[in-house]
Amino acid sequence: MRILGDRLQPLMAAVDTALSEHTLRAIITGVPSLLRHPIWRTTDPDQGNGQGVVLVPGFGVGEYSLALTASWLRARGYKPIGARIGFNVGCTTTLVNRILQRITEHADATGGPVVLIGQSRGGYLARLAAVRTPEMVRGLVMLGSPVLDPLGASPSVLKVARSLARLSTYGVPGLLDQDCFEGDCYRESVEALTIPLPPNVPAVAVYSRLDRIAPWQLCRDPYARCVEVRSTHTGMAFDPDVYTAIEPRLRRWARRRDTGRAREAVRVAETAEIPETVEAMIPRQRAS
């Protein structure tokens, strides 16, 4: 245990340096600007119409990193929930399976397909899940997600990830392992990320040339609408321009929820009204 503790100490220091400082800086500089912006202050409680949303955080950060996003969505009538993948430091295959479970649960709870919003690694995990179950996904938002190369992140973040993989060999559960870097898990994930998104899953990929964590070139998904903003990597969840970019798309997707309900209602009504035989259309005479 002491040996393991000695190994954990420098790893945690690396995590603090590579991730926590970026997040803290983004919060300090971004949150006040967001809270003053009209995109935050102007609300329409009916906009979301109860549309379910699953939020997938980035690598090394928990659901708190998307807490403001969840608040913004709730104020507009959406129903956001977290993906429940902890700090997003586990095996890709395992995490995607957890996200799929959350998608199914939330789709059942809200009565229809859900929207996926993922940041950084969370974005490409959400994309992998969307390809697996497109019938349960109404739309996909990827914020600074290196879908063209999952291992193309900055060296500091990649160093943390590889350190986690080394720790997993010592029996620490719930972490990335070497298979996620060069084994079947990695190859299958990379191959799945090249699969075109289904036509019924509209997607938007938000990227920034100021991103120092995920190179912007790797975040331009060829099967999504790509939108450029001037933001830092971790600052995207606090950037008014990001919310301005995704708001009209979320609004459109929420309207599709009404369309789906109307079509189902018409189908049920038509099925109930269609007689099984021609004779059923002729009123029967009462027996005298």
Coordinates of C-alpha atoms in Angstrom, one line a residue:
M1 CA 0.0 0.0 0.0
R2 CA 2.9 2.4 0.8
I3 CA 4.4 1.7 -2.6
L4 CA 1.0 2.4 -4.2
G5 CA 0.7 5.6 -2.2
D6 CA 4.1 6.7 -3.3
R7 CA 3.0 6.2 -6.9
L8 CA -0.3 8.0 -6.4
Q9 CA 1.2 11.1 -5.0
P10 CA 3.1 12.4 -8.1
L11 CA 0.1 11.3 -10.2
M12 CA -2.3 13.5 -8.2
A13 CA 0.2 16.3 -8.5
A14 CA 0.2 15.9 -12.2
V15 CA -3.6 15.8 -12.4
D16 CA -3.7 19.1 -10.4
T17 CA -1.3 20.7 -12.7
A18 CA -2.7 19.5 -16.0
L19 CA -6.4 19.8 -15.2
S20 CA -7.4 21.5 -12.0
E21 CA -5.5 24.7 -12.7
H22 CA -7.0 25.0 -16.1
T23 CA -10.5 24.4 -14.7
L24 CA -10.1 26.9 -11.9
R25 CA -8.7 29.6 -14.3
A26 CA -11.7 29.0 -16.6
I27 CA -14.2 29.3 -13.8
I28 CA -12.6 32.5 -12.4
T29 CA -12.5 34.2 -15.8
G30 CA -15.5 32.7 -17.5
V31 CA -18.3 32.4 -15.0
P32 CA -18.8 36.2 -14.3
S33 CA -18.9 36.9 -18.1
L34 CA -21.5 34.1 -18.6
L35 CA -23.8 35.2 -15.8
R36 CA -23.9 38.7 -17.1
H37 CA -24.6 37.7 -20.7
P38 CA -28.1 37.8 -22.3
I39 CA -27.8 34.2 -23.3
W40 CA -27.8 33.4 -19.6
R41 CA -30.2 36.0 -18.3
T42 CA -32.9 35.6 -21.0
T43 CA -34.9 32.4 -20.3
D44 CA -37.8 30.6 -21.8
P45 CA -39.1 27.9 -19.4
D46 CA -41.1 26.3 -22.3
Q47 CA -38.3 26.1 -24.8
G48 CA -37.0 22.6 -23.8
N49 CA -40.5 21.1 -23.5
G50 CA -39.1 18.4 -21.1
Q51 CA -36.4 17.3 -23.6
G52 CA -34.0 14.9 -21.8
V53 CA -30.3 15.7 -21.9
V54 CA -27.4 13.6 -20.8
L55 CA -24.2 15.6 -19.8
V56 CA -20.8 13.8 -20.2
P57 CA -17.9 15.6 -18.5
G58 CA -14.3 15.7 -19.7
F59 CA -11.3 13.7 -18.7
G60 CA -10.2 14.1 -15.1
V61 CA -13.2 16.3 -14.0
G62 CA -16.5 15.3 -12.5
E63 CA -20.0 16.4 -13.3
Y64 CA -19.5 19.6 -11.4
S65 CA -17.7 20.9 -14.5
L66 CA -21.0 21.0 -16.3
A67 CA -23.1 22.2 -13.4
L68 CA -23.7 25.6 -14.9
T69 CA -24.7 23.9 -18.2
A70 CA -27.2 21.8 -16.3
S71 CA -28.6 25.0 -14.6
W72 CA -28.9 26.8 -17.9
L73 CA -30.7 23.9 -19.4
R74 CA -33.2 23.5 -16.5
A75 CA -34.1 27.2 -16.6
R76 CA -35.2 26.6 -20.2
G77 CA -37.3 23.6 -19.7
Y78 CA -34.9 20.8 -20.5
K79 CA -34.3 17.8 -18.2
P80 CA -30.5 17.3 -17.8
I81 CA -28.8 14.5 -15.9
G82 CA -25.2 13.5 -15.5
A83 CA -23.7 10.5 -17.2
R84 CA -22.5 9.0 -13.9
I85 CA -19.0 8.2 -15.1
G86 CA -17.2 9.8 -12.2
F87 CA -14.1 11.7 -13.2
N88 CA -14.0 10.1 -16.7
V89 CA -10.7 8.3 -16.1
G90 CA -11.9 4.8 -16.8
C91 CA -11.7 2.4 -19.8
T92 CA -13.4 3.7 -22.9
T93 CA -15.5 0.6 -23.5
T94 CA -16.7 0.5 -19.9
L95 CA -17.6 4.2 -19.9
V96 CA -19.5 4.0 -23.1
N97 CA -21.6 1.1 -21.8
R98 CA -22.4 3.2 -18.7
I99 CA -23.4 6.1 -20.9
L100 CA -25.6 3.8 -23.0
Q101 CA -27.4 2.7 -19.8
R102 CA -28.0 6.3 -18.8
I103 CA -29.3 7.1 -22.2
T104 CA -31.8 4.2 -22.0
E105 CA -32.9 5.2 -18.5
H106 CA -33.4 8.9 -19.3
A107 CA -35.1 8.2 -22.6
D108 CA -37.6 6.0 -20.7
A109 CA -38.0 8.7 -18.0
T110 CA -38.6 11.5 -20.4
G111 CA -40.6 9.7 -23.0
G112 CA -38.3 10.0 -26.0
P113 CA -34.8 10.2 -27.4
V114 CA -32.3 12.4 -25.5
V115 CA -29.7 15.0 -26.4
L116 CA -26.1 14.3 -25.6
I117 CA -23.7 17.1 -24.6
G118 CA -20.1 16.0 -24.0
Q119 CA -17.0 18.0 -23.3
S120 CA -13.5 17.0 -24.4
R121 CA -13.2 13.2 -23.9
G122 CA -16.9 13.2 -22.9
G123 CA -17.8 14.4 -26.4
Y124 CA -16.2 11.5 -28.2
L125 CA -17.6 9.1 -25.6
A126 CA -21.0 10.5 -26.3
R127 CA -20.4 10.1 -30.1
L128 CA -19.5 6.5 -29.6
A129 CA -22.7 6.0 -27.7
A130 CA -24.8 7.8 -30.3
V131 CA -23.5 5.5 -33.1
R132 CA -24.4 2.5 -31.0
T133 CA -28.0 3.6 -30.2
P134 CA -29.1 6.3 -32.7
E135 CA -32.8 5.6 -32.1
M136 CA -32.4 7.0 -28.6
V137 CA -30.4 10.1 -29.5
R138 CA -32.1 13.3 -30.7
G139 CA -28.9 15.3 -31.1
L140 CA -25.3 15.5 -30.1
V141 CA -23.1 18.4 -28.9
M142 CA -19.3 17.9 -28.7
L143 CA -17.3 20.7 -27.0
G144 CA -13.6 20.6 -27.8
S145 CA -13.7 16.8 -28.4
P146 CA -10.7 15.3 -30.4
V147 CA -12.8 12.8 -32.3
L148 CA -10.2 12.5 -35.1
D149 CA -7.5 11.3 -32.7
P150 CA -8.5 10.5 -29.1
L151 CA -4.8 10.4 -28.2
G152 CA -4.0 13.7 -29.8
A153 CA -4.4 15.7 -26.5
S154 CA -1.6 17.8 -25.1
P155 CA 1.4 16.0 -23.7
S156 CA 0.6 17.0 -20.1
V157 CA -2.8 15.4 -20.3
L158 CA -1.6 12.3 -22.1
K159 CA 1.1 11.9 -19.5
V160 CA -1.6 11.8 -16.8
A161 CA -3.6 9.3 -18.8
R162 CA -0.7 7.0 -19.3
S163 CA 0.1 7.2 -15.5
L164 CA -3.4 6.0 -14.8
A165 CA -2.9 3.1 -17.1
R166 CA 0.3 2.2 -15.2
L167 CA -1.6 2.4 -11.9
S168 CA -4.2 0.0 -13.2
T169 CA -1.5 -2.7 -13.6
Y170 CA -1.1 -2.5 -9.8
G171 CA -4.8 -3.4 -9.3
V172 CA -6.3 0.1 -8.9
P173 CA -9.8 -0.4 -10.3
G174 CA -11.8 2.0 -12.5
L175 CA -8.9 3.4 -14.5
L176 CA -7.7 3.4 -18.1
D177 CA -5.5 0.5 -18.9
Q178 CA -2.9 -0.2 -21.5
D179 CA -5.6 -1.8 -23.8
C180 CA -7.1 1.7 -24.1
F181 CA -3.9 3.0 -25.7
E182 CA -2.8 0.2 -28.0
G183 CA -5.1 -2.8 -27.6
D184 CA -8.5 -3.9 -28.9
C185 CA -10.2 -1.2 -26.8
Y186 CA -8.2 1.5 -28.6
R187 CA -8.5 0.1 -32.1
E188 CA -12.3 -0.5 -31.8
S189 CA -12.8 3.0 -30.4
V190 CA -10.8 4.7 -33.1
E191 CA -12.6 2.7 -35.8
A192 CA -16.0 3.5 -34.3
L193 CA -15.2 7.2 -34.3
T194 CA -14.8 7.1 -38.1
I195 CA -18.4 5.7 -38.5
P196 CA -20.6 8.4 -40.0
L197 CA -23.3 9.7 -37.7
P198 CA -26.7 8.5 -38.7
P199 CA -28.9 11.0 -40.6
N200 CA -31.4 11.1 -37.7
V201 CA -28.7 12.2 -35.2
P202 CA -27.8 15.9 -36.0
A203 CA -24.5 17.0 -34.4
V204 CA -22.5 20.1 -33.7
A205 CA -18.8 20.1 -33.0
V206 CA -17.6 23.2 -31.2
Y207 CA -13.8 23.9 -31.5
S208 CA -11.4 26.7 -30.7
R209 CA -8.0 27.7 -32.1
L210 CA -7.1 28.8 -28.6
D211 CA -7.5 25.3 -27.3
R212 CA -4.3 24.2 -25.7
I213 CA -5.6 20.8 -24.6
A214 CA -7.3 19.3 -27.7
P215 CA -5.9 20.6 -31.0
W216 CA -8.7 22.3 -32.9
Q217 CA -8.0 20.4 -36.1
L218 CA -8.9 17.1 -34.3
C219 CA -12.2 18.5 -33.0
R220 CA -13.7 19.1 -36.5
D221 CA -16.0 16.1 -36.9
P222 CA -16.6 15.7 -40.7
Y223 CA -20.1 14.4 -39.9
A224 CA -21.1 17.3 -37.7
R225 CA -21.8 21.0 -38.1
C226 CA -18.5 22.6 -37.0
V227 CA -18.7 25.9 -35.1
E228 CA -15.6 27.9 -34.1
V229 CA -15.5 29.9 -30.9
R230 CA -12.7 31.9 -29.1
S231 CA -12.5 29.9 -25.9
T232 CA -10.0 27.9 -23.9
H233 CA -10.5 24.1 -23.7
T234 CA -12.0 23.9 -20.2
G235 CA -13.6 27.3 -20.5
M236 CA -16.1 26.1 -23.1
A237 CA -18.6 25.2 -20.4
F238 CA -18.5 28.8 -19.2
D239 CA -18.3 30.7 -22.5
P240 CA -21.3 32.7 -23.6
D241 CA -20.4 32.2 -27.3
V242 CA -20.7 28.4 -26.8
Y243 CA -24.2 28.7 -25.4
T244 CA -25.1 31.2 -28.2
A245 CA -23.9 28.6 -30.7
I246 CA -25.8 25.6 -29.3
E247 CA -29.0 27.3 -28.2
P248 CA -30.8 27.4 -31.5
R249 CA -29.9 23.8 -32.2
L250 CA -31.2 22.7 -28.9
R251 CA -34.4 24.6 -29.5
R252 CA -34.8 22.9 -32.9
W253 CA -34.2 19.5 -31.4
A254 CA -36.7 20.1 -28.6
R255 CA -39.3 21.0 -31.3
R256 CA -38.7 17.7 -32.9
R257 CA -39.9 16.1 -29.6
D258 CA -43.3 17.6 -30.3
T259 CA -43.2 16.4 -33.9
G260 CA -42.5 12.9 -32.7
R261 CA -45.3 12.9 -30.2
A262 CA -47.7 14.2 -32.8
R263 CA -46.8 11.5 -35.3
E264 CA -47.2 8.8 -32.7
A265 CA -50.6 10.2 -31.7
V266 CA -51.7 10.2 -35.3
R267 CA -50.5 6.7 -35.8
V268 CA -52.3 5.4 -32.7
A269 CA -55.5 7.2 -33.7
E270 CA -55.4 5.9 -37.3
T271 CA -54.7 2.4 -36.1
A272 CA -57.7 2.6 -33.7
E273 CA -60.0 3.9 -36.4
I274 CA -59.2 1.5 -39.3
P275 CA -61.8 -1.3 -39.3
E276 CA -60.5 -4.8 -39.8
T277 CA -63.1 -5.6 -42.5
V278 CA -65.4 -3.8 -44.8
E279 CA -68.4 -5.3 -43.0
A280 CA -67.3 -3.5 -39.9
M281 CA -68.0 -0.2 -41.7
I282 CA -71.7 -1.0 -42.2
P283 CA -73.9 -0.3 -39.2
R284 CA -75.7 -3.4 -38.1
Q285 CA -79.5 -3.4 -38.0
R286 CA -81.0 -4.0 -34.6
A287 CA -82.8 -7.2 -34.2
S288 CA -86.6 -6.6 -34.2

